[in-house]
mmCIF file of C-alpha atoms in Angstrom:
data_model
loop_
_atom_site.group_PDB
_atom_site.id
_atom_site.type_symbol
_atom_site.label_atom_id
_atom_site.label_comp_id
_atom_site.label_asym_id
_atom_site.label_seq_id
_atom_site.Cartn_x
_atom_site.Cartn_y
_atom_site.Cartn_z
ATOM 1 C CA UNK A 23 4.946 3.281 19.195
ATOM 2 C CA UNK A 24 1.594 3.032 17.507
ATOM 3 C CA UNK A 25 1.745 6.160 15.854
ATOM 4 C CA UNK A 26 5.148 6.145 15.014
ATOM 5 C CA UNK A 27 4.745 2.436 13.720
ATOM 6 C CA UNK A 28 1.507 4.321 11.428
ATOM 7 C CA UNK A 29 3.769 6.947 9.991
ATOM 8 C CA UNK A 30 5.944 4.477 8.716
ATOM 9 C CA UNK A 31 3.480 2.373 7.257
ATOM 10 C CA UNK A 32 3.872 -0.882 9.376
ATOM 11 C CA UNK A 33 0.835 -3.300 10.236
ATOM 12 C CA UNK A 34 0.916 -4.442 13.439
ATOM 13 C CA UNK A 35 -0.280 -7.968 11.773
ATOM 14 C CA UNK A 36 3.068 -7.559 9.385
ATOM 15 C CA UNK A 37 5.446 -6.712 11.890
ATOM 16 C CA UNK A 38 4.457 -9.869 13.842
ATOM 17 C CA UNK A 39 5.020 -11.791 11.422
ATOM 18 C CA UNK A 40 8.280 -10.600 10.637
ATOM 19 C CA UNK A 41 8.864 -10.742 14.579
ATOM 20 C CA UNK A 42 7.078 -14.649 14.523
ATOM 21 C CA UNK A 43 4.487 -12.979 17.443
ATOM 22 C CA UNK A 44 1.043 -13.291 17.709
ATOM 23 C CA UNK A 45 -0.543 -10.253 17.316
ATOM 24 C CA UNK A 46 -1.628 -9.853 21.125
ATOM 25 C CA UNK A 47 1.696 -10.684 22.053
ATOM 26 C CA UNK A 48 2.883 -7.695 19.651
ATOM 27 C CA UNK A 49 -0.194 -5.604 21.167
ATOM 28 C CA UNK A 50 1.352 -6.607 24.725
ATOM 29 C CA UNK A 51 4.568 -5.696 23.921
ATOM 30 C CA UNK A 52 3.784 -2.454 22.411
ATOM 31 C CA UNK A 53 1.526 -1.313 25.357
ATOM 32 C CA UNK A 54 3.998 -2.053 27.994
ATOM 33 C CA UNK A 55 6.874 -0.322 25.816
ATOM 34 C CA UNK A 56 4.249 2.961 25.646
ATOM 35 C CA UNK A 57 3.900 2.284 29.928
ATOM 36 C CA UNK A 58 7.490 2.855 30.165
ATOM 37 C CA UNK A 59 7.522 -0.973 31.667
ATOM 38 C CA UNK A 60 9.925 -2.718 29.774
ATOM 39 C CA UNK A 61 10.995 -5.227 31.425
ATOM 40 C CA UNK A 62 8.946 -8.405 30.705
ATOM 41 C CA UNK A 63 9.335 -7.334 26.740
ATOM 42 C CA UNK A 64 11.738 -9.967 24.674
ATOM 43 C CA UNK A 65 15.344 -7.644 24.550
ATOM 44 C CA UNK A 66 15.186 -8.270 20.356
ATOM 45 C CA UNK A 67 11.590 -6.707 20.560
ATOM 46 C CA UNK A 68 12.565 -4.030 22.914
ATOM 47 C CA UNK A 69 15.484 -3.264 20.769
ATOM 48 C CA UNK A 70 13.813 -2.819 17.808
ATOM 49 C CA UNK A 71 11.110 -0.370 19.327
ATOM 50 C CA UNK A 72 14.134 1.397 20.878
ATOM 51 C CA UNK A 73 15.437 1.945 17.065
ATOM 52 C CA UNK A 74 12.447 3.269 15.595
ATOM 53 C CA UNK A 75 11.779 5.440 18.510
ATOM 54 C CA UNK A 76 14.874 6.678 18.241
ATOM 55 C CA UNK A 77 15.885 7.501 14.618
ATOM 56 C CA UNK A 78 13.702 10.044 13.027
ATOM 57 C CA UNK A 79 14.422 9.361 9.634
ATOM 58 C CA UNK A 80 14.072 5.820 9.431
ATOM 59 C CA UNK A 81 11.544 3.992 7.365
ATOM 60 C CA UNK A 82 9.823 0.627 6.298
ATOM 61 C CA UNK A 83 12.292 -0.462 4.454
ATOM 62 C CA UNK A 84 15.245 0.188 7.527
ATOM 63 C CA UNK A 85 12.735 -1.427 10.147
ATOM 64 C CA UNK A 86 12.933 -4.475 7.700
ATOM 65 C CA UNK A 87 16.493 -4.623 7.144
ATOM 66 C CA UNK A 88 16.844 -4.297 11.024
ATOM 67 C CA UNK A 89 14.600 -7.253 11.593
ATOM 68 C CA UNK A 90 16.689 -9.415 9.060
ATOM 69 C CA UNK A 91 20.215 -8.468 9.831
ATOM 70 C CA UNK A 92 19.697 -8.478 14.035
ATOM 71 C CA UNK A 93 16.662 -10.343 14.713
ATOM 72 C CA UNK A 94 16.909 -14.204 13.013
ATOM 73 C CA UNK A 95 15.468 -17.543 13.879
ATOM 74 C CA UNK A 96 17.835 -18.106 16.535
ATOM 75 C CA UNK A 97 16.746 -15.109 18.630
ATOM 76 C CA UNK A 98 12.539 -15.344 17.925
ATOM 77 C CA UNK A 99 10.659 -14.661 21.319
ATOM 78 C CA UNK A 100 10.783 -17.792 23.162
ATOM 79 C CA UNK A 101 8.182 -19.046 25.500
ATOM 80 C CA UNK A 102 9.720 -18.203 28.494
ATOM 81 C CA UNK A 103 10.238 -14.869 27.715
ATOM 82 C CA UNK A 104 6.828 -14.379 26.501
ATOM 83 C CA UNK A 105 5.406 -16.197 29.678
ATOM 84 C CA UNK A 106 7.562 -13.146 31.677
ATOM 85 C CA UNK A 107 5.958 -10.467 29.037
ATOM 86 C CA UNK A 108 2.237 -11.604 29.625
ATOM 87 C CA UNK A 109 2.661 -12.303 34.159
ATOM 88 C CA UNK A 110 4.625 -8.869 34.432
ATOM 89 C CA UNK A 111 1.709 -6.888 31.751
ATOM 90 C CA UNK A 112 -0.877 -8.108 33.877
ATOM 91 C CA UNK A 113 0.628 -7.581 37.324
ATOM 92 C CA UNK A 114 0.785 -3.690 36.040
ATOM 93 C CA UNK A 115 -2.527 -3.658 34.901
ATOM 94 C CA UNK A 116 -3.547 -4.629 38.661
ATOM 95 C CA UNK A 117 -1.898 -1.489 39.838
#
């Protein structure tokens, strides 16, 4: 995702922004998404990883678009979620 996320021109520090993450938390995410561990990751997050992963031709611009027309306000990364994201990153790194 880090690679893929450099080809298309994306900061990490812009995307969580537009995502309303911290930047670890994005770093998290993005590691666990690369382990194949997916499960603790907020579903709007995973989503969006899943749709740049997955479309070869997509760009900046599309990954913005995305963000606006399926991720708003009313489906930001709650606390809860994150709290799952963080316990279940470090319970694999144990491993």
């Amino acid at each position: 995702m880090r690679e893929r996320l450099k080809e298309l021109d994306i900061r990490i520090t812009e995307l969580a922004n537009y995502l309303h993450l911290s930047r670890p938390t994005l770093y998290k995410f993005i590691d666990m998404y690369e382990q194949g561990k997916t499960r603790g990751i907020d579903r709007g997050v995973l989503d969006l990883f899943k749709y740049i992963d997955n479309s070869p031709y997509v760009g900046k611009k599309n990954v913005v678009s995305y963000i606006i027309n399926n991720l708003s306000l009313d489906t930001a990364v709650s606390e809860s979620s994150l709290e799952t994201a963080v316990k279940t990153f470090e319970k694999s790194k144990s491993y």
